[in-house]
Coordinates of C-alpha atoms in Angstrom, one line a residue:
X1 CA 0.0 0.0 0.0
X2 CA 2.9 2.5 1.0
X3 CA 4.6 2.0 -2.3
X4 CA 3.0 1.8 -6.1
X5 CA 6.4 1.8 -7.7
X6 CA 6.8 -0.4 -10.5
X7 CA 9.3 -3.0 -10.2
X8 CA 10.0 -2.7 -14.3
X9 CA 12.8 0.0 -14.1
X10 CA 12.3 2.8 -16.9
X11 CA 14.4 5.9 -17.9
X12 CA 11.7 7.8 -16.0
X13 CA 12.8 6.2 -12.4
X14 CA 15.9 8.4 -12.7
X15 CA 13.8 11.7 -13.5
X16 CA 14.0 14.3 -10.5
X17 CA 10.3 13.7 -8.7
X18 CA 9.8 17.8 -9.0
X19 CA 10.4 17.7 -12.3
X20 CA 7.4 14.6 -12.9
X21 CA 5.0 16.6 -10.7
X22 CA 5.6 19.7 -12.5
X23 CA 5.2 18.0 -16.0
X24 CA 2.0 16.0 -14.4
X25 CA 0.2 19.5 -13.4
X26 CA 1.6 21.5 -16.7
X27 CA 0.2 18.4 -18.9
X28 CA -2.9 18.2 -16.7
X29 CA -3.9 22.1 -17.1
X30 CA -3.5 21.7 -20.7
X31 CA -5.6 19.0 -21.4
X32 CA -8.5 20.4 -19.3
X33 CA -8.4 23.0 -22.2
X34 CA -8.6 20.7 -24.8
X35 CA -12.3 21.0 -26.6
X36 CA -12.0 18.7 -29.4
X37 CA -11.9 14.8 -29.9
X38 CA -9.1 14.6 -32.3
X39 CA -6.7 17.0 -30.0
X40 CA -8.1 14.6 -26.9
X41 CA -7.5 11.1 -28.6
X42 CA -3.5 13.0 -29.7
X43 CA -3.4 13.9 -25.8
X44 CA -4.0 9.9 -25.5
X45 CA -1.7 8.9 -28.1
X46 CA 1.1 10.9 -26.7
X47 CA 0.5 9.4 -23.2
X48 CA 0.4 5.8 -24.9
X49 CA 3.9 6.9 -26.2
X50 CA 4.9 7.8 -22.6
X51 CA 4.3 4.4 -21.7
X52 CA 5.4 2.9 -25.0
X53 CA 9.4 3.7 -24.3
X54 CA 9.7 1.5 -21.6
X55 CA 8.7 -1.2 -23.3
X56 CA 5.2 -3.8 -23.7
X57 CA 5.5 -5.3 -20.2
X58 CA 5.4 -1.5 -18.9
X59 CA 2.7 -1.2 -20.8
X60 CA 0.5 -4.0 -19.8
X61 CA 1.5 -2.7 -16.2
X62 CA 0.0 0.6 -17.2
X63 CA -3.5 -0.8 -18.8
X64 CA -4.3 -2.9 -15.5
X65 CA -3.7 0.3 -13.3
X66 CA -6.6 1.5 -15.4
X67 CA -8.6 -1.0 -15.4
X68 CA -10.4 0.6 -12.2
X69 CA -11.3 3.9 -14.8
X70 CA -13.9 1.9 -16.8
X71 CA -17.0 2.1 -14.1
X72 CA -16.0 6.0 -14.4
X73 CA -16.2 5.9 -18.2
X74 CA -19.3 4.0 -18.6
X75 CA -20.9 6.6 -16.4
X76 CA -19.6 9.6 -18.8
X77 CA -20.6 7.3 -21.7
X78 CA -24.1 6.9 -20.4
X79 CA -25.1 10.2 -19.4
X80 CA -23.9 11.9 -22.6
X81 CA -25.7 9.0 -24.3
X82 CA -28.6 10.1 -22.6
X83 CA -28.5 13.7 -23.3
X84 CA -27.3 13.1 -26.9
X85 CA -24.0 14.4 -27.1
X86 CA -21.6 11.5 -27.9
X87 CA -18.5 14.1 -29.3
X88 CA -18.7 15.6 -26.2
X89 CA -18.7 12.6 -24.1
X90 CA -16.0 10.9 -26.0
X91 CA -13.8 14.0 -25.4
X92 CA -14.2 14.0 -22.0
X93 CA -13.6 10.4 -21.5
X94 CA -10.4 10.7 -24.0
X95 CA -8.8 13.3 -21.8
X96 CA -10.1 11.4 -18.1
X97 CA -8.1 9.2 -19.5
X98 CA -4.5 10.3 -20.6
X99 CA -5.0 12.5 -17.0
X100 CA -4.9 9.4 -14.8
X101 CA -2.5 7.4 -17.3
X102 CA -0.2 10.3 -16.9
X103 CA -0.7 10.1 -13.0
X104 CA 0.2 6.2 -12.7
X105 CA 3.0 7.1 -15.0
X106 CA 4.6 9.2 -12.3
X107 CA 3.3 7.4 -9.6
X108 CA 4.4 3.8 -11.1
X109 CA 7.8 5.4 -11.4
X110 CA 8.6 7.7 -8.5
X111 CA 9.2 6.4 -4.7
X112 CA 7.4 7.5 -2.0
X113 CA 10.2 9.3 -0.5
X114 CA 10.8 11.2 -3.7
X115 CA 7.8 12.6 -4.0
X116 CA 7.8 13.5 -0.2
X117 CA 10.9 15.3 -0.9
X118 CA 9.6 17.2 -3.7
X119 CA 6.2 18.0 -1.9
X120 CA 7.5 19.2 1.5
X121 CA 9.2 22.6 0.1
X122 CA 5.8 23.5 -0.6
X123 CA 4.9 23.4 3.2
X124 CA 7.8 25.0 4.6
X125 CA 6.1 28.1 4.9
X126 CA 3.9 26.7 7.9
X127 CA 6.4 25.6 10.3
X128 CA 6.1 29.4 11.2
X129 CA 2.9 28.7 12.9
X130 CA 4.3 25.7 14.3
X131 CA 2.8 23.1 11.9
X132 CA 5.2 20.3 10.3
X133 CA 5.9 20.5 6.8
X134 CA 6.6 17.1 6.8
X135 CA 2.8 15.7 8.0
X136 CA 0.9 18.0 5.1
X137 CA 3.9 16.7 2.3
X138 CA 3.0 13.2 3.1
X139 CA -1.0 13.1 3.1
X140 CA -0.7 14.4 -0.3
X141 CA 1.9 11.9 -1.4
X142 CA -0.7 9.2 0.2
X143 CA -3.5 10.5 -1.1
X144 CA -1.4 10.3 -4.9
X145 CA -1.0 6.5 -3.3
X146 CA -3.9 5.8 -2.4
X147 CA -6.3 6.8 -5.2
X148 CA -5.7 4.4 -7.6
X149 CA -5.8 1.6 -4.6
X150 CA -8.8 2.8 -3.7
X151 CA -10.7 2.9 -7.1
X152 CA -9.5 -1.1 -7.8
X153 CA -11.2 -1.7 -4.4
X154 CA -13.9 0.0 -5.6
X155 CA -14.1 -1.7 -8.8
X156 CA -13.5 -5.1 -7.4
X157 CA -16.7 -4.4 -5.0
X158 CA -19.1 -3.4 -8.0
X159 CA -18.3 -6.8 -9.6
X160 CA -18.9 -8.5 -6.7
X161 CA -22.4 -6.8 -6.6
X162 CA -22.6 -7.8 -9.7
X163 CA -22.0 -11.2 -9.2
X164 CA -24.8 -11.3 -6.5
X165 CA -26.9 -9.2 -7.9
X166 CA -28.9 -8.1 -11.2
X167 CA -29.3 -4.3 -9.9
X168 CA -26.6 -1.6 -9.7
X169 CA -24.6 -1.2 -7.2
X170 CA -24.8 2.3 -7.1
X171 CA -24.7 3.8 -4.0
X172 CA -24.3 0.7 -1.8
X173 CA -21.4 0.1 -2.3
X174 CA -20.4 3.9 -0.2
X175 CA -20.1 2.1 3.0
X176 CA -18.3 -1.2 2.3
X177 CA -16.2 1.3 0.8
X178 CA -15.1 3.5 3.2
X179 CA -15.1 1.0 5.7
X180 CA -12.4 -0.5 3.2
X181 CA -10.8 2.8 3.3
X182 CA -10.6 3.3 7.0
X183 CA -9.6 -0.1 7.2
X184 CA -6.6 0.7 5.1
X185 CA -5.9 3.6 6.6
X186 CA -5.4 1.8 9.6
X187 CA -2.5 0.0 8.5
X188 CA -1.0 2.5 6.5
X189 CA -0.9 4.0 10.3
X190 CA 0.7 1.0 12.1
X191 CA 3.1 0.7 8.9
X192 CA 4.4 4.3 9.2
X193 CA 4.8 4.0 13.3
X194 CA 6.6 0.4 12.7
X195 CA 9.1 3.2 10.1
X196 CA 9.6 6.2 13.2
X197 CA 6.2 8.3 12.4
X198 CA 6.4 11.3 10.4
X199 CA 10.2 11.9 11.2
X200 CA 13.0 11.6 7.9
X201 CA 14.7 9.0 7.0
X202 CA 18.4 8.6 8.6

């Protein structure tokens, strides 16, 4: 849970974390700005590219860390269905997807610790009120963590609905799920006081 890294070791493992996160929110901003299909599906192809250099076992890695996405597209896909607007809705699932792809990509190849590092400067400015840095740096590294985590739990209890049941899930699966998330959190707690709390490595 503490660590998504991939074990398949790319040419973007030795990338500075800062510079990832950067490119992530640059790349990110952009494509929210992106209004047509064919500039969406090029925002996809140039992610698939991304993932492309490191070579087809990388990529399979990369397609099953979005496999959790699909109950998010079918949702777009059926409510632009519904209101007639298919371009539209194939545009916005086009660019949902290069945004998370892009995400795993720096998350598949950047260590926790790294993109603790990178986070933290960010913070420094509230140890003047005498909050840690450290603390806010790593709930937002988690929270990078934990997302995708969280959405394959999710997607692994609306096919067990499924499996038991001929109506949707929809929202009762909410409380399995945060119990699931709680539950995790737990751990993630007992993992990081078994590693010295909040406190750098030495």
């Amino acid at each position: 849970m503490l660590s998504l890294t991939s074990d398949i070791r790319t040419v973007y493992h030795k990338w500075p974390a800062r510079l990832k996160l950067a490119g992530l929110c640059a790349a990110t901003v952009s494509m929210s700005f992106l209004s047509s299909l064919s500039a969406s599906l090029a925002a996809c192809a140039m992610v698939g590219g991304l993932y492309a250099v490191c070579g087809i076992p990388f990529v399979k890695q990369g397609i099953r860390m979005l496999r959790p996405l699909w109950v998010f597209v079918v949702v777009v896909a059926f409510w632009h269905l519904a209101t007639a607007s298919l371009a539209e809705g194939a545009t916005t699932v086009a660019k949902l997807v290069a945004a998370v792809a892009l995400a795993n990509l720096v998350t598949m190849t950047t260590r926790l610790d790294d993109l603790i590092a990178a986070i933290e400067p960010l913070f420094h400015p509230l140890a003047r009120f005498g909050l840690n840095p450290r603390i806010f740096a790593l709930s937002v590294a988690l929270v990078v963590r934990f997302i995708p985590v969280l959405a394959h739990k999710g997607g692994q209890l609306v096919e067990a609905w499924r499996a038991r049941s001929h109506r949707r899930p929809g929202w009762r699966i909410i409380t399995p799920l945060a119990l699931i998330a709680l539950d995790d959190a737990e751990h993630i707690a007992e993992a990081l006081r078994a590693r010295g709390g909040t406190a750098p490595d030495t």
